[in-house]
Amino acid sequence: MKKLIAGNWKMNGTLREALGLAEALSAQIGADLAAQVDFCVCPPFIHIGAVGVSLSPLIALGGQDCSETGNGAYTGDVSAAMLKDIGCRYVILGHSERRQYHGEIDALISKKAEKAHESGLISIICVGETEAQRESGKAEAVVIEQLKGSIPPSGNSSNMVIAYEPVWAIGTGKTPTAEDVAAIHAVIRKTLQEKLDNSGAIRILYGGSVKPENAATLLCLPNVDGALVGGASLKADQFLAIAKNTL
Ligand code: PGA
């Protein structure tokens, strides 16, 4: 399967920095590379419109979240329809930072994904265990439960991507072993197979301290179809090197 390398810029950067990053990526991602790897960047909401103007059409745009409702009186929210309208193809949902700092639970994430799909966006639904859950041997059970609760009835192989992001690996420089990543991705694939038709075509990304140095080891495993990259997506050369190291 063609890999997807998605950059989650999180809440970082001035407009000038965001445009600089978009321009650097656009200059370096040519048709040859884009034929081998799919790229997506997810800037903060406020920069999406401007980034979209200067971003190469070979790089897709994404949001980092969306509302669970349609347009209306919801102060501070951004709808899936708005993301689609401004040129987004993807939206990250249920990131562990949303789960942790905004109390997002599986049922809410499922509603958000439903709205994303209705609006023609591809959801990137994030799951992953905490350190305590891994240490107590519950990683697989937690991931299965999150998947079952977060995937809406509308999810299918053309509108949904899953990202496995162990919470303890995000922004910490720590990563699971290749064996652990392969094991969880196999469990995710099996869970998708039980729930959906044509589930073999659903991409399963790994995320959590992905760097150029570990990309070949972590991203070329069975059932690993790309990466969701945080910190290293803020540097064009690192983001590019991650993609190239998967080839
Ligand atoms: P990180 O973040 O690459 O900085 O660990 C990954 C993510 O949160 O998506």
mmCIF file of C-alpha atoms and ligand atoms in Angstrom:
data_model
loop_
_atom_site.group_PDB
_atom_site.id
_atom_site.type_symbol
_atom_site.label_atom_id
_atom_site.label_comp_id
_atom_site.label_asym_id
_atom_site.label_seq_id
_atom_site.Cartn_x
_atom_site.Cartn_y
_atom_site.Cartn_z
ATOM 1 C CA MET A 1 0.000 0.000 0.000
ATOM 2 C CA LYS A 2 1.228 3.524 -0.748
ATOM 3 C CA LYS A 3 2.301 5.069 2.535
ATOM 4 C CA LEU A 4 0.828 8.254 3.987
ATOM 5 C CA ILE A 5 3.155 10.564 5.881
ATOM 6 C CA ALA A 6 1.036 13.092 7.771
ATOM 7 C CA GLY A 7 2.428 16.058 9.696
ATOM 8 C CA ASN A 8 0.595 17.203 12.803
ATOM 9 C CA TRP A 9 1.856 20.731 13.427
ATOM 10 C CA LYS A 10 -0.170 20.950 16.659
ATOM 11 C CA MET A 11 -0.350 24.446 18.220
ATOM 12 C CA ASN A 12 2.945 25.701 16.824
ATOM 13 C CA GLY A 13 4.171 28.564 14.717
ATOM 14 C CA THR A 14 3.412 32.057 13.536
ATOM 15 C CA LEU A 15 1.783 32.580 10.166
ATOM 16 C CA ARG A 16 5.191 33.414 8.744
ATOM 17 C CA GLU A 17 6.665 30.166 10.063
ATOM 18 C CA ALA A 18 3.736 28.139 8.763
ATOM 19 C CA LEU A 19 4.117 29.645 5.302
ATOM 20 C CA GLY A 20 7.875 29.082 5.387
ATOM 21 C CA LEU A 21 7.344 25.411 6.198
ATOM 22 C CA ALA A 22 4.681 25.019 3.496
ATOM 23 C CA GLU A 23 6.982 26.633 0.940
ATOM 24 C CA ALA A 24 9.978 24.501 1.944
ATOM 25 C CA LEU A 25 7.924 21.303 1.672
ATOM 26 C CA SER A 26 6.382 22.376 -1.612
ATOM 27 C CA ALA A 27 9.816 23.082 -3.091
ATOM 28 C CA GLN A 28 11.156 19.668 -2.084
ATOM 29 C CA ILE A 29 8.241 17.323 -2.746
ATOM 30 C CA GLY A 30 8.267 16.724 -6.472
ATOM 31 C CA ALA A 31 6.109 14.490 -8.629
ATOM 32 C CA ASP A 32 8.566 11.577 -8.334
ATOM 33 C CA LEU A 33 8.376 11.444 -4.548
ATOM 34 C CA ALA A 34 4.641 12.165 -4.459
ATOM 35 C CA ALA A 35 4.109 9.210 -6.786
ATOM 36 C CA GLN A 36 5.660 6.967 -4.121
ATOM 37 C CA VAL A 37 4.345 8.505 -0.887
ATOM 38 C CA ASP A 38 1.193 10.463 -0.028
ATOM 39 C CA PHE A 39 1.788 13.593 2.032
ATOM 40 C CA CYS A 40 -0.489 15.592 4.287
ATOM 41 C CA VAL A 41 0.115 18.517 6.633
ATOM 42 C CA CYS A 42 -2.262 19.582 9.398
ATOM 43 C CA PRO A 43 -1.593 23.203 10.437
ATOM 44 C CA PRO A 44 -3.384 24.992 13.282
ATOM 45 C CA PHE A 45 -6.887 26.030 12.146
ATOM 46 C CA ILE A 46 -5.962 29.690 11.896
ATOM 47 C CA HIS A 47 -3.207 29.033 9.339
ATOM 48 C CA ILE A 48 -4.977 26.461 7.153
ATOM 49 C CA GLY A 49 -6.352 28.934 4.616
ATOM 50 C CA ALA A 50 -3.060 30.736 4.071
ATOM 51 C CA VAL A 51 -1.023 27.530 4.009
ATOM 52 C CA GLY A 52 -3.418 26.109 1.426
ATOM 53 C CA VAL A 53 -2.649 28.986 -0.929
ATOM 54 C CA SER A 54 1.093 28.375 -0.929
ATOM 55 C CA LEU A 55 1.084 24.585 -0.587
ATOM 56 C CA SER A 56 1.896 22.377 -3.558
ATOM 57 C CA PRO A 57 -1.135 20.438 -4.802
ATOM 58 C CA LEU A 58 1.026 17.339 -4.277
ATOM 59 C CA ILE A 59 0.626 17.802 -0.498
ATOM 60 C CA ALA A 60 -2.809 17.378 1.061
ATOM 61 C CA LEU A 61 -4.129 19.633 3.809
ATOM 62 C CA GLY A 62 -5.765 18.469 7.009
ATOM 63 C CA GLY A 63 -7.346 19.800 10.185
ATOM 64 C CA GLN A 64 -6.354 18.699 13.700
ATOM 65 C CA ASP A 65 -9.945 18.364 14.937
ATOM 66 C CA CYS A 66 -13.507 19.227 13.931
ATOM 67 C CA SER A 67 -16.855 19.735 15.583
ATOM 68 C CA GLU A 68 -19.321 16.889 16.071
ATOM 69 C CA THR A 69 -22.129 19.078 14.729
ATOM 70 C CA GLY A 70 -22.909 20.948 11.554
ATOM 71 C CA ASN A 71 -22.603 24.730 11.284
ATOM 72 C CA GLY A 72 -24.438 26.660 13.982
ATOM 73 C CA ALA A 73 -24.207 28.469 17.286
ATOM 74 C CA TYR A 74 -21.141 26.679 18.668
ATOM 75 C CA THR A 75 -18.697 29.380 19.734
ATOM 76 C CA GLY A 76 -15.084 28.504 19.100
ATOM 77 C CA ASP A 77 -15.748 25.361 17.069
ATOM 78 C CA VAL A 78 -14.822 24.574 13.478
ATOM 79 C CA SER A 79 -17.058 22.314 11.404
ATOM 80 C CA ALA A 80 -15.983 19.523 9.104
ATOM 81 C CA ALA A 81 -17.800 21.325 6.292
ATOM 82 C CA MET A 82 -15.604 24.404 6.876
ATOM 83 C CA LEU A 83 -12.446 22.301 6.699
ATOM 84 C CA LYS A 84 -13.611 20.728 3.466
ATOM 85 C CA ASP A 85 -14.546 24.123 2.044
ATOM 86 C CA ILE A 86 -11.098 25.585 2.758
ATOM 87 C CA GLY A 87 -9.390 22.736 0.947
ATOM 88 C CA CYS A 88 -8.777 20.042 3.546
ATOM 89 C CA ARG A 89 -8.783 16.397 2.570
ATOM 90 C CA TYR A 90 -8.069 14.941 6.013
ATOM 91 C CA VAL A 91 -8.928 15.619 9.645
ATOM 92 C CA ILE A 92 -7.162 14.160 12.691
ATOM 93 C CA LEU A 93 -9.690 13.016 15.306
ATOM 94 C CA GLY A 94 -9.323 11.677 18.828
ATOM 95 C CA HIS A 95 -5.666 12.620 19.169
ATOM 96 C CA SER A 96 -4.518 11.716 22.679
ATOM 97 C CA GLU A 97 -3.991 15.425 23.432
ATOM 98 C CA ARG A 98 -7.686 16.026 22.635
ATOM 99 C CA ARG A 99 -8.616 13.017 24.762
ATOM 100 C CA GLN A 100 -6.382 14.193 27.619
ATOM 101 C CA TYR A 101 -6.854 17.979 27.664
ATOM 102 C CA HIS A 102 -10.386 18.252 26.302
ATOM 103 C CA GLY A 103 -11.939 15.157 27.798
ATOM 104 C CA GLU A 104 -12.795 13.659 24.416
ATOM 105 C CA ILE A 105 -14.232 10.172 24.665
ATOM 106 C CA ASP A 106 -14.776 7.492 22.024
ATOM 107 C CA ALA A 107 -18.475 8.297 21.497
ATOM 108 C CA LEU A 108 -17.675 11.953 20.760
ATOM 109 C CA ILE A 109 -14.855 10.996 18.403
ATOM 110 C CA SER A 110 -17.244 8.689 16.558
ATOM 111 C CA LYS A 111 -19.708 11.586 16.105
ATOM 112 C CA LYS A 112 -16.925 13.844 14.836
ATOM 113 C CA ALA A 113 -15.817 11.167 12.379
ATOM 114 C CA GLU A 114 -19.409 10.802 11.173
ATOM 115 C CA LYS A 115 -19.502 14.546 10.422
ATOM 116 C CA ALA A 116 -16.109 14.385 8.729
ATOM 117 C CA HIS A 117 -17.304 11.581 6.453
ATOM 118 C CA GLU A 118 -20.583 13.382 5.692
ATOM 119 C CA SER A 119 -18.522 16.383 4.609
ATOM 120 C CA GLY A 120 -16.268 14.337 2.344
ATOM 121 C CA LEU A 121 -13.186 14.373 4.596
ATOM 122 C CA ILE A 122 -10.946 11.434 5.395
ATOM 123 C CA SER A 123 -10.753 10.946 9.154
ATOM 124 C CA ILE A 124 -7.469 9.997 10.812
ATOM 125 C CA ILE A 125 -8.748 8.354 13.984
ATOM 126 C CA CYS A 126 -6.125 8.103 16.735
ATOM 127 C CA VAL A 127 -5.876 5.373 19.343
ATOM 128 C CA GLY A 128 -3.169 4.414 21.812
ATOM 129 C CA GLU A 129 -2.487 3.297 25.348
ATOM 130 C CA THR A 130 -0.883 5.197 28.232
ATOM 131 C CA GLU A 131 2.331 4.043 29.876
ATOM 132 C CA ALA A 132 0.440 2.637 32.863
ATOM 133 C CA GLN A 133 -1.887 0.705 30.566
ATOM 134 C CA ARG A 134 1.062 -0.783 28.678
ATOM 135 C CA GLU A 135 2.885 -1.692 31.870
ATOM 136 C CA SER A 136 -0.168 -3.501 33.185
ATOM 137 C CA GLY A 137 -0.484 -5.510 29.974
ATOM 138 C CA LYS A 138 -3.634 -3.752 28.775
ATOM 139 C CA ALA A 139 -2.322 -2.067 25.610
ATOM 140 C CA GLU A 140 -4.127 -4.339 23.151
ATOM 141 C CA ALA A 141 -7.410 -4.278 25.056
ATOM 142 C CA VAL A 142 -7.351 -0.471 25.308
ATOM 143 C CA VAL A 143 -6.667 -0.048 21.600
ATOM 144 C CA ILE A 144 -9.430 -2.494 20.631
ATOM 145 C CA GLU A 145 -11.928 -0.707 22.872
ATOM 146 C CA GLN A 146 -10.969 2.725 21.504
ATOM 147 C CA LEU A 147 -11.281 1.469 17.942
ATOM 148 C CA LYS A 148 -14.676 -0.099 18.496
ATOM 149 C CA GLY A 149 -15.971 3.037 20.198
ATOM 150 C CA SER A 150 -14.454 5.649 17.872
ATOM 151 C CA ILE A 151 -15.201 4.239 14.415
ATOM 152 C CA PRO A 152 -18.618 5.393 13.218
ATOM 153 C CA PRO A 153 -20.924 3.288 11.025
ATOM 154 C CA SER A 154 -19.920 5.475 8.055
ATOM 155 C CA GLY A 155 -16.208 4.536 8.317
ATOM 156 C CA ASN A 156 -14.757 2.602 5.395
ATOM 157 C CA SER A 157 -11.552 2.067 3.474
ATOM 158 C CA SER A 158 -11.958 5.217 1.394
ATOM 159 C CA ASN A 159 -12.791 7.710 4.144
ATOM 160 C CA MET A 160 -10.849 6.532 7.179
ATOM 161 C CA VAL A 161 -7.259 6.095 8.364
ATOM 162 C CA ILE A 162 -6.297 4.758 11.798
ATOM 163 C CA ALA A 163 -3.282 6.118 13.681
ATOM 164 C CA TYR A 164 -1.768 4.051 16.489
ATOM 165 C CA GLU A 165 -0.040 6.483 18.826
ATOM 166 C CA PRO A 166 1.063 5.155 22.199
ATOM 167 C CA VAL A 167 0.568 8.150 24.518
ATOM 168 C CA TRP A 168 3.907 7.561 26.248
ATOM 169 C CA ALA A 169 5.769 7.787 22.934
ATOM 170 C CA ILE A 170 4.330 11.147 21.867
ATOM 171 C CA GLY A 171 6.897 13.927 22.086
ATOM 172 C CA THR A 172 9.071 11.921 24.466
ATOM 173 C CA GLY A 173 11.703 10.440 22.154
ATOM 174 C CA LYS A 174 10.667 6.985 23.416
ATOM 175 C CA THR A 175 9.243 4.466 20.955
ATOM 176 C CA PRO A 176 7.913 0.950 21.233
ATOM 177 C CA THR A 177 10.031 -1.848 19.796
ATOM 178 C CA ALA A 178 9.392 -2.897 16.208
ATOM 179 C CA GLU A 179 7.849 -6.116 17.594
ATOM 180 C CA ASP A 180 5.421 -4.155 19.776
ATOM 181 C CA VAL A 181 4.398 -1.889 16.894
ATOM 182 C CA ALA A 182 3.878 -4.877 14.592
ATOM 183 C CA ALA A 183 1.839 -6.674 17.272
ATOM 184 C CA ILE A 184 -0.527 -3.751 17.889
ATOM 185 C CA HIS A 185 -0.923 -3.035 14.187
ATOM 186 C CA ALA A 186 -1.852 -6.686 13.619
ATOM 187 C CA VAL A 187 -4.476 -6.406 16.368
ATOM 188 C CA ILE A 188 -5.835 -3.227 14.777
ATOM 189 C CA ARG A 189 -6.033 -4.924 11.369
ATOM 190 C CA LYS A 190 -7.872 -7.884 12.888
ATOM 191 C CA THR A 191 -10.319 -5.613 14.714
ATOM 192 C CA LEU A 192 -11.000 -3.697 11.493
ATOM 193 C CA GLN A 193 -11.556 -6.988 9.654
ATOM 194 C CA GLU A 194 -14.168 -8.034 12.187
ATOM 195 C CA LYS A 195 -15.986 -4.708 11.882
ATOM 196 C CA LEU A 196 -15.711 -3.648 8.240
ATOM 197 C CA ASP A 197 -15.644 -4.904 4.662
ATOM 198 C CA ASN A 198 -12.522 -4.304 2.582
ATOM 199 C CA SER A 199 -10.650 -3.418 5.761
ATOM 200 C CA GLY A 200 -7.324 -4.540 4.279
ATOM 201 C CA ALA A 201 -7.280 -1.266 2.340
ATOM 202 C CA ILE A 202 -7.516 0.920 5.454
ATOM 203 C CA ARG A 203 -4.230 2.594 6.250
ATOM 204 C CA ILE A 204 -2.876 2.146 9.763
ATOM 205 C CA LEU A 205 -0.298 4.813 10.660
ATOM 206 C CA TYR A 206 2.193 4.694 13.507
ATOM 207 C CA GLY A 207 2.785 7.886 15.491
ATOM 208 C CA GLY A 208 4.948 8.802 18.479
ATOM 209 C CA SER A 209 8.504 10.177 18.233
ATOM 210 C CA VAL A 210 8.903 9.237 14.571
ATOM 211 C CA LYS A 211 12.249 10.587 13.343
ATOM 212 C CA PRO A 212 14.362 10.044 10.215
ATOM 213 C CA GLU A 213 16.541 7.653 12.285
ATOM 214 C CA ASN A 214 13.721 5.284 13.264
ATOM 215 C CA ALA A 215 11.498 5.616 10.186
ATOM 216 C CA ALA A 216 12.932 2.626 8.335
ATOM 217 C CA THR A 217 12.581 0.380 11.410
ATOM 218 C CA LEU A 218 9.111 1.430 12.532
ATOM 219 C CA LEU A 219 7.380 2.254 9.255
ATOM 220 C CA CYS A 220 8.374 -0.693 7.077
ATOM 221 C CA LEU A 221 6.705 -3.315 9.261
ATOM 222 C CA PRO A 222 3.666 -5.334 8.147
ATOM 223 C CA ASN A 223 0.413 -3.376 8.561
ATOM 224 C CA VAL A 224 2.257 -0.077 9.053
ATOM 225 C CA ASP A 225 1.058 2.130 6.215
ATOM 226 C CA GLY A 226 2.680 5.423 7.111
ATOM 227 C CA ALA A 227 3.196 7.808 10.000
ATOM 228 C CA LEU A 228 1.583 10.608 11.929
ATOM 229 C CA VAL A 229 4.500 12.881 12.761
ATOM 230 C CA GLY A 230 4.462 15.664 15.352
ATOM 231 C CA GLY A 231 7.751 17.347 16.313
ATOM 232 C CA ALA A 232 9.715 16.213 13.264
ATOM 233 C CA SER A 233 7.002 17.534 10.916
ATOM 234 C CA LEU A 234 7.968 21.096 11.867
ATOM 235 C CA LYS A 235 11.298 20.757 10.040
ATOM 236 C CA ALA A 236 10.929 20.256 6.284
ATOM 237 C CA ASP A 237 14.170 18.291 5.938
ATOM 238 C CA GLN A 238 13.237 15.881 8.743
ATOM 239 C CA PHE A 239 9.713 15.349 7.432
ATOM 240 C CA LEU A 240 11.109 14.635 3.982
ATOM 241 C CA ALA A 241 13.803 12.318 5.346
ATOM 242 C CA ILE A 242 11.156 10.295 7.211
ATOM 243 C CA ALA A 243 9.259 9.779 3.957
ATOM 244 C CA LYS A 244 12.389 8.902 1.996
ATOM 245 C CA ASN A 245 13.569 6.439 4.642
ATOM 246 C CA THR A 246 10.419 4.386 4.155
ATOM 247 C CA LEU A 247 11.140 3.756 0.458
HETATM 248 P P1 PGA B 1 5.567 13.391 18.026
HETATM 249 O O1 PGA B 1 3.967 13.546 17.967
HETATM 250 O O2 PGA B 1 6.005 12.938 16.656
HETATM 251 O O3 PGA B 1 6.071 14.741 18.377
HETATM 252 O O4 PGA B 1 5.848 12.357 19.067
HETATM 253 C C1 PGA B 1 3.174 12.640 17.260
HETATM 254 C C2 PGA B 1 1.723 13.022 17.367
HETATM 255 O O5 PGA B 1 1.286 13.439 18.434
HETATM 256 O O6 PGA B 1 0.976 12.908 16.381
#
